[in-house]
Structures are given as C-alpha cells and as structure tokens.
Coordinates of C-alpha atoms and ligand atoms in Angstrom, one line a residue:
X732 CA -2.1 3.6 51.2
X733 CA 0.1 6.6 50.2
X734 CA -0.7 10.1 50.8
X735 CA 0.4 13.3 50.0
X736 CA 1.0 16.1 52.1
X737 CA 1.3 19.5 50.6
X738 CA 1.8 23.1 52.8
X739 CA 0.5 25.9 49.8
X740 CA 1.5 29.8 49.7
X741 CA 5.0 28.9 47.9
X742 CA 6.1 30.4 44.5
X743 CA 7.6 27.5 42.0
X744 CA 10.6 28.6 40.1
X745 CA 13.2 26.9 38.2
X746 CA 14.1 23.9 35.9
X747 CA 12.5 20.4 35.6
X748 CA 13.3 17.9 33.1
X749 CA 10.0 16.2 31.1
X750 CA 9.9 12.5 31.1
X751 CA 9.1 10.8 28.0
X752 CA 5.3 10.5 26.9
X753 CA 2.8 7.7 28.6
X754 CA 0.9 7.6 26.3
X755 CA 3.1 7.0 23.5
X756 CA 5.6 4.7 25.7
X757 CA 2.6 2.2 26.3
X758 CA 1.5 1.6 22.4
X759 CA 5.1 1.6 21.5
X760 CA 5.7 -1.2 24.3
X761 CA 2.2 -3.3 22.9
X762 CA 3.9 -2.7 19.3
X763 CA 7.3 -4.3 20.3
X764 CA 5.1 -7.6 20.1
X765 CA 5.8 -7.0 16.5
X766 CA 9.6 -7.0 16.8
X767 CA 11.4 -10.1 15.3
X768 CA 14.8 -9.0 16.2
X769 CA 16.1 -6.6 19.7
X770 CA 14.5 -3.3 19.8
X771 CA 16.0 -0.9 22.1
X772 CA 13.8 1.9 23.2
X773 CA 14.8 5.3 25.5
X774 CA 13.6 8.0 27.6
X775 CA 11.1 5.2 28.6
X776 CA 9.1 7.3 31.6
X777 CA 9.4 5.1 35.1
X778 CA 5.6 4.9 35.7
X779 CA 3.6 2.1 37.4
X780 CA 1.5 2.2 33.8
X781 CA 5.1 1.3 32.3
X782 CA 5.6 -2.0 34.5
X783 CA 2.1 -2.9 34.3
X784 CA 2.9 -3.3 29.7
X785 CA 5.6 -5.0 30.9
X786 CA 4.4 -7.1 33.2
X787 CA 1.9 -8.0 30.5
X788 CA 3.7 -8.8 27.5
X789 CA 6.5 -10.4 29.9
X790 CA 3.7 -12.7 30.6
X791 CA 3.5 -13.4 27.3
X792 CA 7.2 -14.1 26.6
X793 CA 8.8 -10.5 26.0
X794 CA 12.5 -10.4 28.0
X795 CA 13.2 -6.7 28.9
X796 CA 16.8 -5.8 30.0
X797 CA 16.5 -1.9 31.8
X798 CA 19.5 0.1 31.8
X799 CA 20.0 2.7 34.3
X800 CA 19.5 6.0 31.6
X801 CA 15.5 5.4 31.4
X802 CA 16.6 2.5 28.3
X803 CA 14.9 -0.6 28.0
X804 CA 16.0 -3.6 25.5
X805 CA 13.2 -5.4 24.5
X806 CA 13.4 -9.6 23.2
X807 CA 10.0 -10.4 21.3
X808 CA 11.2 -13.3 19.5
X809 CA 10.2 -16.4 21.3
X810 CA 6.5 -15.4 22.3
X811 CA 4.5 -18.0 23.8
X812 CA 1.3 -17.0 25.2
X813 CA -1.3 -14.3 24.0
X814 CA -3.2 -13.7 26.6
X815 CA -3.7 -10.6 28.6
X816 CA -5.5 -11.4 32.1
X817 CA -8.1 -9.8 33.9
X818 CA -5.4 -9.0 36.9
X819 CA -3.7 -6.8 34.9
X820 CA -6.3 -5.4 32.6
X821 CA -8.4 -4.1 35.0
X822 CA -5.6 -2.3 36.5
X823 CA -4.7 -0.4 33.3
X824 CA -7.2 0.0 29.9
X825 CA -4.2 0.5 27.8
X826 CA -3.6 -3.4 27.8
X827 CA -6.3 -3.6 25.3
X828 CA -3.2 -2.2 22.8
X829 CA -2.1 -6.5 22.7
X830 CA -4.8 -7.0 20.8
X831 CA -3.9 -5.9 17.3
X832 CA 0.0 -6.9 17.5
X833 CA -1.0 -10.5 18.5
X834 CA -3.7 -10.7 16.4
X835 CA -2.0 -9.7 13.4
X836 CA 2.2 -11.8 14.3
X837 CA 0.1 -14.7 15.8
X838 CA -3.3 -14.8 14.6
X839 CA -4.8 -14.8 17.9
X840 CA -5.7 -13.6 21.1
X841 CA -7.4 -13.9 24.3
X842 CA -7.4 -10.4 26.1
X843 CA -9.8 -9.2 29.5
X844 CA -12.9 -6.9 28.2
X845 CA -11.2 -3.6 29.8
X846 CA -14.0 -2.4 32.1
X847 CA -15.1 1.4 32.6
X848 CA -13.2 3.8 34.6
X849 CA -13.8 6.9 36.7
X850 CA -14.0 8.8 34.1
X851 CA -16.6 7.4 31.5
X852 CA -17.7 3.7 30.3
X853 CA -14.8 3.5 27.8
X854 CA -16.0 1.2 25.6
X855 CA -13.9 -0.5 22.7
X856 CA -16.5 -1.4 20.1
X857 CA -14.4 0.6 17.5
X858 CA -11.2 -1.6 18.3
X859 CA -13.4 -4.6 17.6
X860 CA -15.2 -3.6 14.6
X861 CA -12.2 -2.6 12.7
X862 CA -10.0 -5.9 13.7
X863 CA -13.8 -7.6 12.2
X864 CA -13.3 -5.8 9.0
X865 CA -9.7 -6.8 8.9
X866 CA -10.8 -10.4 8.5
X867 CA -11.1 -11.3 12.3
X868 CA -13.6 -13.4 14.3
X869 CA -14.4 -12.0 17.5
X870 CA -16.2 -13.4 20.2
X871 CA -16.9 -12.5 24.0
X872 CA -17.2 -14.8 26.4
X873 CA -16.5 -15.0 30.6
X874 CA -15.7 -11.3 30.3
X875 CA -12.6 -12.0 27.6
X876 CA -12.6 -11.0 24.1
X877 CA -11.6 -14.0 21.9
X878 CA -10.0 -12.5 18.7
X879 CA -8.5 -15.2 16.1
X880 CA -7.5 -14.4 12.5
X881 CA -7.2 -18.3 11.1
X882 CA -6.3 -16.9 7.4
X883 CA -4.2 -13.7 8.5
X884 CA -5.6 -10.2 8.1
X885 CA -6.3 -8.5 4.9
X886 CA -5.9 -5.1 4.3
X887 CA -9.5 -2.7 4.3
X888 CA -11.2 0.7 4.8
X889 CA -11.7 1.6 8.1
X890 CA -13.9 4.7 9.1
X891 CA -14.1 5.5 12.7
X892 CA -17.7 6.9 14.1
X893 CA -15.7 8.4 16.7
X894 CA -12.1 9.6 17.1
X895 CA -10.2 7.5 19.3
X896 CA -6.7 7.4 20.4
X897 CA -6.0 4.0 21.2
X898 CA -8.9 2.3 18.1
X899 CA -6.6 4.3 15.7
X900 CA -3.0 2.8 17.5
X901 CA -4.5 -0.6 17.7
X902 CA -5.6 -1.2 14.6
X903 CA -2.7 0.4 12.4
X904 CA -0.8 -2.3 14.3
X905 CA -2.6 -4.9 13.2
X906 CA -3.1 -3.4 9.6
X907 CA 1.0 -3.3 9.6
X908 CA 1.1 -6.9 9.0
X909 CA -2.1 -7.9 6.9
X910 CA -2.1 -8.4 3.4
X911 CA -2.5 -5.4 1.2
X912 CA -2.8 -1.7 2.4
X913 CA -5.3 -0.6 5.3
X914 CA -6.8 3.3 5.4
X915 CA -8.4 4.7 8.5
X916 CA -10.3 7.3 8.1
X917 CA -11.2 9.7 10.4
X918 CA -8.0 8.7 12.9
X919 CA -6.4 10.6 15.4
X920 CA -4.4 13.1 15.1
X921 CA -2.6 12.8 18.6
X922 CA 1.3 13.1 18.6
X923 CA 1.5 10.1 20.6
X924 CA -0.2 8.0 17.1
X925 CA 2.7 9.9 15.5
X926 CA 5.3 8.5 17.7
X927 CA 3.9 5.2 17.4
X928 CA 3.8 4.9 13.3
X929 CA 7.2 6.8 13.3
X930 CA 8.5 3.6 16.0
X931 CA 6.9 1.1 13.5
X932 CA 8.3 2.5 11.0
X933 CA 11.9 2.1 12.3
X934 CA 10.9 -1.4 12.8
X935 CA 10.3 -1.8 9.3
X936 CA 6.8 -0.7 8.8
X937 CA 4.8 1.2 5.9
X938 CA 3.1 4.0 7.5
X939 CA 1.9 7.2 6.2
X940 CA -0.4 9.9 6.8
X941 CA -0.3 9.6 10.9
X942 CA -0.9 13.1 12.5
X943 CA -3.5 13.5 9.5
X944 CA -7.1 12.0 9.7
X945 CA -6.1 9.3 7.3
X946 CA -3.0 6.5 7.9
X947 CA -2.4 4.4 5.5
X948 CA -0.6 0.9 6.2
X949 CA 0.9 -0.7 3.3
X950 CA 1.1 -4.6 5.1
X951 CA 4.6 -6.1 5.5
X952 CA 6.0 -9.9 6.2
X953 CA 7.2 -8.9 9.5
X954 CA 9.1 -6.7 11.2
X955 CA 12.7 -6.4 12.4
X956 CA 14.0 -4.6 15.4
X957 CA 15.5 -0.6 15.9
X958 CA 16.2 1.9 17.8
X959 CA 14.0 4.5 19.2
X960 CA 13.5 7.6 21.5
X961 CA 10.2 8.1 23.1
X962 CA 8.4 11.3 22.7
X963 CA 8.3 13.8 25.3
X964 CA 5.1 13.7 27.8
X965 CA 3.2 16.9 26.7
X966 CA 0.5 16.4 29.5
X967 CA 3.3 16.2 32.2
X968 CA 4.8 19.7 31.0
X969 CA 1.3 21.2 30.9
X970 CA 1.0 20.1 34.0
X971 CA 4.2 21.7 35.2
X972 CA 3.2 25.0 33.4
X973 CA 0.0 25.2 35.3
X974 CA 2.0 24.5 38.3
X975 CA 4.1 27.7 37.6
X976 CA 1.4 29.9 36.3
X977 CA -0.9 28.8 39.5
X978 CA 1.9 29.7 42.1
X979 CA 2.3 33.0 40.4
X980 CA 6.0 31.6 40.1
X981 CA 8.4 30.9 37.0
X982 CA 9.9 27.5 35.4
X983 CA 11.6 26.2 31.9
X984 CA 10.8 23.0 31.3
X985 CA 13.5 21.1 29.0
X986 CA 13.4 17.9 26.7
X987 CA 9.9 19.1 25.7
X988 CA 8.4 19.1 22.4
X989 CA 6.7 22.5 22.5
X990 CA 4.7 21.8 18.7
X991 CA 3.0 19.3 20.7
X992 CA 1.5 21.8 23.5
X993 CA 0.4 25.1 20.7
X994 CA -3.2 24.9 22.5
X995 CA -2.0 24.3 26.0
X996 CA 0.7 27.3 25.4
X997 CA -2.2 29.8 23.6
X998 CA -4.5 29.1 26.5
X999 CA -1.9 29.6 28.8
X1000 CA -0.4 33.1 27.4
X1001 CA -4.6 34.0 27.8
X1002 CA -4.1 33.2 31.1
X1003 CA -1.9 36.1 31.4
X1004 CA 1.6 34.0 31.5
X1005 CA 4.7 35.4 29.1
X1006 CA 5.8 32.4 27.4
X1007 CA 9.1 31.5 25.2
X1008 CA 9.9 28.9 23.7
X1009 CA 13.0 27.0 21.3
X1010 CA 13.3 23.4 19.8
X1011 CA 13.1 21.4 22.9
X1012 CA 12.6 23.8 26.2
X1013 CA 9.4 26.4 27.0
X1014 CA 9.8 29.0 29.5
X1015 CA 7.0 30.2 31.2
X1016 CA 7.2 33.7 33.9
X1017 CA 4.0 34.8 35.8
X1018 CA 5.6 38.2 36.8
X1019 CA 3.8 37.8 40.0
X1020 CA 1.0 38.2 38.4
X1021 CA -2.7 36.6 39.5
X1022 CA -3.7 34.7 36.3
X1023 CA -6.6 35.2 34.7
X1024 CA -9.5 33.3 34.2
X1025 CA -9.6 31.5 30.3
X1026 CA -12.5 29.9 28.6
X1027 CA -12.0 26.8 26.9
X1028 CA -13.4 23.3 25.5
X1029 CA -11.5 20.0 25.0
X1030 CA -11.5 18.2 21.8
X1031 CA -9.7 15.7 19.9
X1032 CA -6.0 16.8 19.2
X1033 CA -4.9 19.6 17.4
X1034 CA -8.0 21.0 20.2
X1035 CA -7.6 21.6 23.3
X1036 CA -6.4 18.2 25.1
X1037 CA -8.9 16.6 27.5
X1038 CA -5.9 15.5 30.0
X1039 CA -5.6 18.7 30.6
X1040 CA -8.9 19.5 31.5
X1041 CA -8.6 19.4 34.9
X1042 CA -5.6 21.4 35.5
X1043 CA -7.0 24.1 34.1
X1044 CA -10.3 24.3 36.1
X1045 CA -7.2 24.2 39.0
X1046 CA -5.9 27.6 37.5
X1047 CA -9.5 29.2 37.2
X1048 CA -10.4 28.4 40.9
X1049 CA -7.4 31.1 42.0
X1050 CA -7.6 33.4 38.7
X1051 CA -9.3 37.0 38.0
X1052 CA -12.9 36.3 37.0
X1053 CA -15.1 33.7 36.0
X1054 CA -13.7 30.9 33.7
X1055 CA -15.8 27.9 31.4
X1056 CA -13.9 25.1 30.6
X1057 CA -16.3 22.3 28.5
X1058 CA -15.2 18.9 29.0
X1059 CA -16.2 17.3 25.2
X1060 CA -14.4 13.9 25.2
X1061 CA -15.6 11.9 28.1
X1062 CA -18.9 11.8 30.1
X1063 CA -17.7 11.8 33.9
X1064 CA -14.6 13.7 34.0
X1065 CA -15.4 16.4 36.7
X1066 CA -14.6 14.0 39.9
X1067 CA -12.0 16.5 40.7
X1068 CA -14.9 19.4 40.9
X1069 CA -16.6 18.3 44.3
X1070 CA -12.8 17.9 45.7
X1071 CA -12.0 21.4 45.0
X1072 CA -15.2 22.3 46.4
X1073 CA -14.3 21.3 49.6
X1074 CA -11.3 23.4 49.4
X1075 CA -13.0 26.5 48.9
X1076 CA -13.3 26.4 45.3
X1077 CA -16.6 28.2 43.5
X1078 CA -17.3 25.8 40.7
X1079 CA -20.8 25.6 39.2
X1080 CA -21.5 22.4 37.0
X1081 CA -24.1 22.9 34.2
X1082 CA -24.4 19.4 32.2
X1083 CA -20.6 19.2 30.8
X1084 CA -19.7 22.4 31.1
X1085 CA -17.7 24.1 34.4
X1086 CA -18.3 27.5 35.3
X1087 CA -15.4 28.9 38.0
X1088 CA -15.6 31.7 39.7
X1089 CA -12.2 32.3 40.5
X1090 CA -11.0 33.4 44.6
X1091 CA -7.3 34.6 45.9
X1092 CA -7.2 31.9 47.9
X1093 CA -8.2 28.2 48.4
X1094 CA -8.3 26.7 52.2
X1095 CA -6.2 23.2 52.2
X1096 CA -8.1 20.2 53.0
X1097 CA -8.0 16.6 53.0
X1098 CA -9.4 15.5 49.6
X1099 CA -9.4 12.1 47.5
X1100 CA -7.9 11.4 44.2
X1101 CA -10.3 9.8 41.5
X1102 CA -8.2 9.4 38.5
X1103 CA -4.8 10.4 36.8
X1104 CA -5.6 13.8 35.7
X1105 CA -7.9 14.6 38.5
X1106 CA -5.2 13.4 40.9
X1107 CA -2.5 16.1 39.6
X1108 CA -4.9 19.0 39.6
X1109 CA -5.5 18.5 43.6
X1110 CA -1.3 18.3 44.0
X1111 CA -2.1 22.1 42.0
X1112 CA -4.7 23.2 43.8
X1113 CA -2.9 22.3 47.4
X1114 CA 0.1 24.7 45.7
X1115 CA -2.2 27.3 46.4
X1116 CA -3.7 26.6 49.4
X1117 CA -3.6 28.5 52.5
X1118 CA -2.8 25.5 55.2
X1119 CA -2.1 21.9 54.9
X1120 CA -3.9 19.7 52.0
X1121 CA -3.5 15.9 52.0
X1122 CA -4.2 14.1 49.0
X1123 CA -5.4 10.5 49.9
X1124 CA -5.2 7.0 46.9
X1125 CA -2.0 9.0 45.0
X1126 CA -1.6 5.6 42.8
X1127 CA -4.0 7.0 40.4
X1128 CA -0.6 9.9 40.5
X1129 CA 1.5 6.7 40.2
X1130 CA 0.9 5.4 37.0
X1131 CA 0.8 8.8 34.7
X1132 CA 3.6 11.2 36.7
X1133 CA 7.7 10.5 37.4
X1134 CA 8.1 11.3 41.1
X1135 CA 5.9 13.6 40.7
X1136 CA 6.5 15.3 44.6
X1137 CA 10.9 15.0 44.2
X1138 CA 10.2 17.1 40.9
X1139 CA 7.8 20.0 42.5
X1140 CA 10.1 20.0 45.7
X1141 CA 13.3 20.6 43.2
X1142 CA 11.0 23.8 42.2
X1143 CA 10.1 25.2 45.8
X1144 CA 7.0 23.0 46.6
X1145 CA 6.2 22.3 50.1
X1146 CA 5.2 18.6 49.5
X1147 CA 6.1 15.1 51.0
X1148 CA 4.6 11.3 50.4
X1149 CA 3.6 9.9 53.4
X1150 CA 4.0 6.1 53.6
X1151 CA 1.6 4.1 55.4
Ligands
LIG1616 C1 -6.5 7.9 25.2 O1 -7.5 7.1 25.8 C2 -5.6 8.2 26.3 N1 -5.0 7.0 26.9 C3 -6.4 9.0 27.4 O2 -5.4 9.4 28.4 C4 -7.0 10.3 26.8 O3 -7.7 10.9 27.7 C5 -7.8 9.8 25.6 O4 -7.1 9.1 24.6 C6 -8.4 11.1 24.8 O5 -7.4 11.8 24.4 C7 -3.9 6.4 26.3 O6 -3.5 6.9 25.2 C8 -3.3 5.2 26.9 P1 -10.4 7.5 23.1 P2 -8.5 6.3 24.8 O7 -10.6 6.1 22.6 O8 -7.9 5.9 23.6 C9 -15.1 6.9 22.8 C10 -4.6 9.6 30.6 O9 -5.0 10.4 31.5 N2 -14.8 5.5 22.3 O10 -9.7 8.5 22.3 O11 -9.2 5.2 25.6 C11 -14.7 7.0 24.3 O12 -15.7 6.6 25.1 C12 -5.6 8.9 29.7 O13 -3.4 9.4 30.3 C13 -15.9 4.7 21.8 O14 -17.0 5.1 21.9 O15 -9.6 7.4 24.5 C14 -14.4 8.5 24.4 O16 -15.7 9.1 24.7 C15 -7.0 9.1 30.3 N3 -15.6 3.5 21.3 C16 -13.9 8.9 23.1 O17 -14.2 7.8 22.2 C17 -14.3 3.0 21.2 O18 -14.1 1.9 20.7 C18 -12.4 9.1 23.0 O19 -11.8 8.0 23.6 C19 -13.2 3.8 21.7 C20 -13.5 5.1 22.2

C-alpha cells in the first residue's frame, strides 16, 4: 500500500487552488438519478469517493462523459437497475444517498446496510424512518435494506431526533418527487444541503428553506436536466489554513467560499493568525509567529465543524499553552490522538474531550492513518516535525483530498508518495 513520506521544519507559503466540496459533489451525483434529461456538473473534485458514486450509479445505468476541466456530463435516462452492492457500500457510507432518488423516480430499491466506520457506529435509522413516513415499506434482510414505494411517496412532516447531514439530503430527494409538500424539521444547516437543494433546484425542483432548520419540498412530476457548479470544499481549505498557520508560514487560498468557513476563520484568528478575506479567496499570514493554543467544541453547522476536529488538535500539539477541543458529533473520533502521541504529542483524553498541552516541536515517526480527517492531521503534524514521518494506509487521504502531497509540495512541503 501507499505511503507518505514527509521531512518537517519547512515554512508553507503561497497559493493553492480549493477543489470543489466532497461532500456536496457526492449527494449532487446520488441526485442526478433524478435527472430525466443531460445534466452537466463542474469543479467535480477528482477523489476516489467521486469514482466510487460513479461507479455506483454507473452500475445502475448512469453514462458519465468526463471532460478534462474537472466537468462531468451525466445520462440518467435509461436506468435499469437499483441496486447499490455491498462491494461498493462498504467502501464508502455516502452510497446510502441512492436510496431516496430511486426510491422516489422508481419506487424501489435494494441498497447494502452501510456498516460502521472508524469513527462511530453511523447508523441510518433516521434515513429509514423518514422514507417510512413518506409512504415506504422497508425491510432488512441478508444485510440489504429493501425499500419499495408501490403507490409513490406522499408528501409529510418529518422531525429529525438528531441532526444529520446525509438523513436531511436523502430524504429532501425523495420528498422532491412525492405527492404534495414535505417539511423537515430540525434539518441541517450544512452548506453542502444548500448546494444540494440549489442543484435540485436547477433541475427543476421546489425547494426552500435549506441552510435553515426547516426545508420544505413542494413534490414535482419529475425532473429535467441543468447546469451546475459544485461548491467549494471548505474542509480542504481548513485544512490548508491549518497547514499554514502550523508551519508558522503564509498561504491564499482561491475559489473558496469563505461564508462557509466563519467558525474555522474566528478560531483560527484566536489562534493568533491575521486573516483577510474577499468573495472567493482567504489569506492567511502567521508572521512567524508560534500559534496559540484555542479552545473549542464541534457541533452541527453554523458550529464549529467536526471534520475539522482533528486538524485542530494538530495545531494545539505545536501551539503556546494548553488547548480543549470537545469532539460533540461522533463517538470514536480521536484515532488520530494515540498517533500523535507517538510523535511526541502531550494529549490527555478525558471522555470526549482533548486536553493538549502544546510543545515547540514534535519528533517524526512512523504513524497509521485511521480515517479521512484523521489521515490529513498526521500529513500536518509531520509539517512540523523534527526528522522524517511516514504516514502508512493514505487511501483513507484518497478519497476526501485532490493530490493532496503535489498541492503541499507547490507550497514548500517536504513530502513524497511512496508506491509500493
Ligand atoms: C456527514 O456524514 C459527512 N459525510 C461527514 O463527513 C461529517 O463528518 C458528518 O456529516 C457530520 O458533519 C458526508 O456528507 C458524505 P450525520 P453523516 O448523519 O451524514 C447520528 C468526511 O470526513 N445519526 O450528520 O453520515 C450519527 O451517528 C465525513 O467527509 C443517527 O443517529 O453524519 C452522528 O452521531 C466523515 N442516525 C450524528 O447523527 C441517523 O440515521 C451526525 O451524523 C443518522 C445519523
């Protein structure tokens, strides 16, 4: 498998450009299911999360012709099969996003039960529920969830127990065809449900209220086909800005969406960095400056986003004093702890909450990626390291970060992928 190698002690400085979101690219794919005419979509991130959709729904019938600007033309009108298979599923959760599109075109689906991950049990007994409600039998069996809707969907109240990202995406999709109007309640607020309602929309979709706690989906016959631009990835430019601000360095980051980042940028300008910002680039200039150590607890978006949990328990193992960072969302996301530990890191876990102690230096070591996030905060902690650090299973990297190692060399990084 893939490695990383990394040599720390160098200052980042300069330009990258942001790839478009992940997490708003992979509903928007699931929702082209929906398209009864060509949909052309761009600044489609290249991400092994990316082929995986489209592997999927090519399974089902989808034709996708790439173009070399990051485009993608997507063909959803002769679909075939609805089935998304355990191969694929367990590989990436998001698939569970086919559900609601075929259930609500086609009136049925067959789709692997999505397994836990790393980072917590994940279940998606909120998805179910509210495709139940919206006139759907459901049943389990041999570890697939059978979902068929015999008399269509019909619109309904939905109130989630829990905020969730994907429950609210995958069931506004299947509200967008059901008879008669659908309100969640208690949705998410993420930008990437934004981008997904404002994609439906162009498809022909009645959507309002997403980016509040209540969407409401006025059902329509079908849906046509568009044009549409991907959001930027606001994760990968926090990354990036954590990569600056850790190396004590400077970078502006363009085709960003900076009203996206407003808690990653305030916790950040704690942190001691001077940050400015315009419509679509953020600049962000340590001064040479050690940062300093930030408090801070994740929550559901406007908060503090949990993908970037870990990046920022990266910055407080190098910063001026002791930092807290409460993880809120999900139950097992500290893998990265024990692999900073091992790199010199002081990091005290009580129950969900880290307490850092921060150090000038970290020692470079060989250390194991878990998961997506925790994979990229290792790549920022081996910035820092005196010595060599060699990140081992980088395909968790893979599937959420463009070239992740070409775009921190471009910026002075001492870092190479070594095949084997
Ligand atoms: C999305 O996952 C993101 N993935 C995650 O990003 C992100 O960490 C997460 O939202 C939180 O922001 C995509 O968008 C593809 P949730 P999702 O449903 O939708 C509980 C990354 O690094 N829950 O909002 O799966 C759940 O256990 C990934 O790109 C239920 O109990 O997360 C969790 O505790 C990692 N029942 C909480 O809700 C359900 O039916 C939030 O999960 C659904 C969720």
């Amino acid at each position: 498998m893939d490695k990383l190698i990394l040599q720390g002690g160098h200052v980042l400085q300069g330009e990258v450009r942001i790839s478009g979101a992940k997490n708003a690219a992979l509903p928007i794919l699931a929702g082209s299911l929906l398209a009864t005419a060509p949909v052309k979509i761009t600044n489609m991130p290249h991400l092994r999360d990316i082929t995986t959709m489209m592997e999927l729904t090519g399974g089902m019938g989808v034709r996708f012709v790439l173009d070399d600007q990051m485009g993608v033309e997507v063909y959803a009108e002769d679909i075939q099969r609805f089935e998304a298979p355990y191969e694929l599923v367990k590989t990436m959760r998001a698939s569970i996003l086919v559900l609601g599109p075929l259930l609500t075109r086609f009136g049925s689906a067959r789709v692997s039960f999505p397994g836990g991950c790393a980072i917590g049990a994940r279940p998606v007994d909120l998805h179910l529920k509210g495709m139940e409600k919206l006139g759907a039998k459901i049943n389990i069996d041999n570890g697939y969830i059978h979902a068929t809707a015999p008399n269509g969907l019909h619109g309904c109240d939905i109130s989630f127990d829990t905020v969730t990202v994907t429950g609210t995406e995958n069931l506004m999709m299947a509200a967008v065809l059901a008879k008669g109007v659908t309100t969640l309640h208690h949705a998410a607020r993420e930008p990437e449900v934004v981008d997904l309602a404002n994609y439906l929309n162009t498809l022909g979709a009645k959507i309002s209220g997403a980016g509040t706690d209540t969407i409401v989906i006025d059902g329509v016959k079908e849906l046509g086909g568009g044009q549409y631009a991907v959001m930027p990835d606001r994760i990968e430019a926090g990354t990036f800005l954590v990569a600056a601000a850790i190396t004590r360095g400077k970078i502006k980051l363009k085709q960003v969406a900076p009203t996206t980042m407003l808690q990653i940028i305030h916790k950040l300008t704690e942190a001691g960095a001077d940050i400015q910002m315009d419509d679509n680039t953020i600049s962000l200039d340590m001064h040479g400056k050690r940062p300093k150590a930030v408090r801070l607890s994740t929550a559901p978006y406007p908060g503090f986003p949990t993908d970037m949990q870990a990046q920022m328990i990266a910055l407080n193992t190098v910063a001026e004093g002791v930092g807290h960072i409460v993880e809120t969302i999900f139950e097992n996301r500290f893998l990265h702890v024990q692999e900073m530990q091992r790199m010199g890191a002081q990091i005290v876990l009580e129950g969900n909450t880290a307490i850092i102690t921060g150090k000038e230096r970290l020692t470079g070591a060989p250390v194991m990626a878990t998961d997506l996030r925790a994979s990229a905060s290792l790549v920022l902690a081996g910035l820092v390291a005196e010595g060599e650090t060699t990140i081992e299973r980088i395909y968790h990297i893979d599937r959420g970060y463009e070239v992740i190692e070409e775009k921190l060399s471009q910026l002075g990084a001492k870092i190479y992928r070594e095949h084997s």
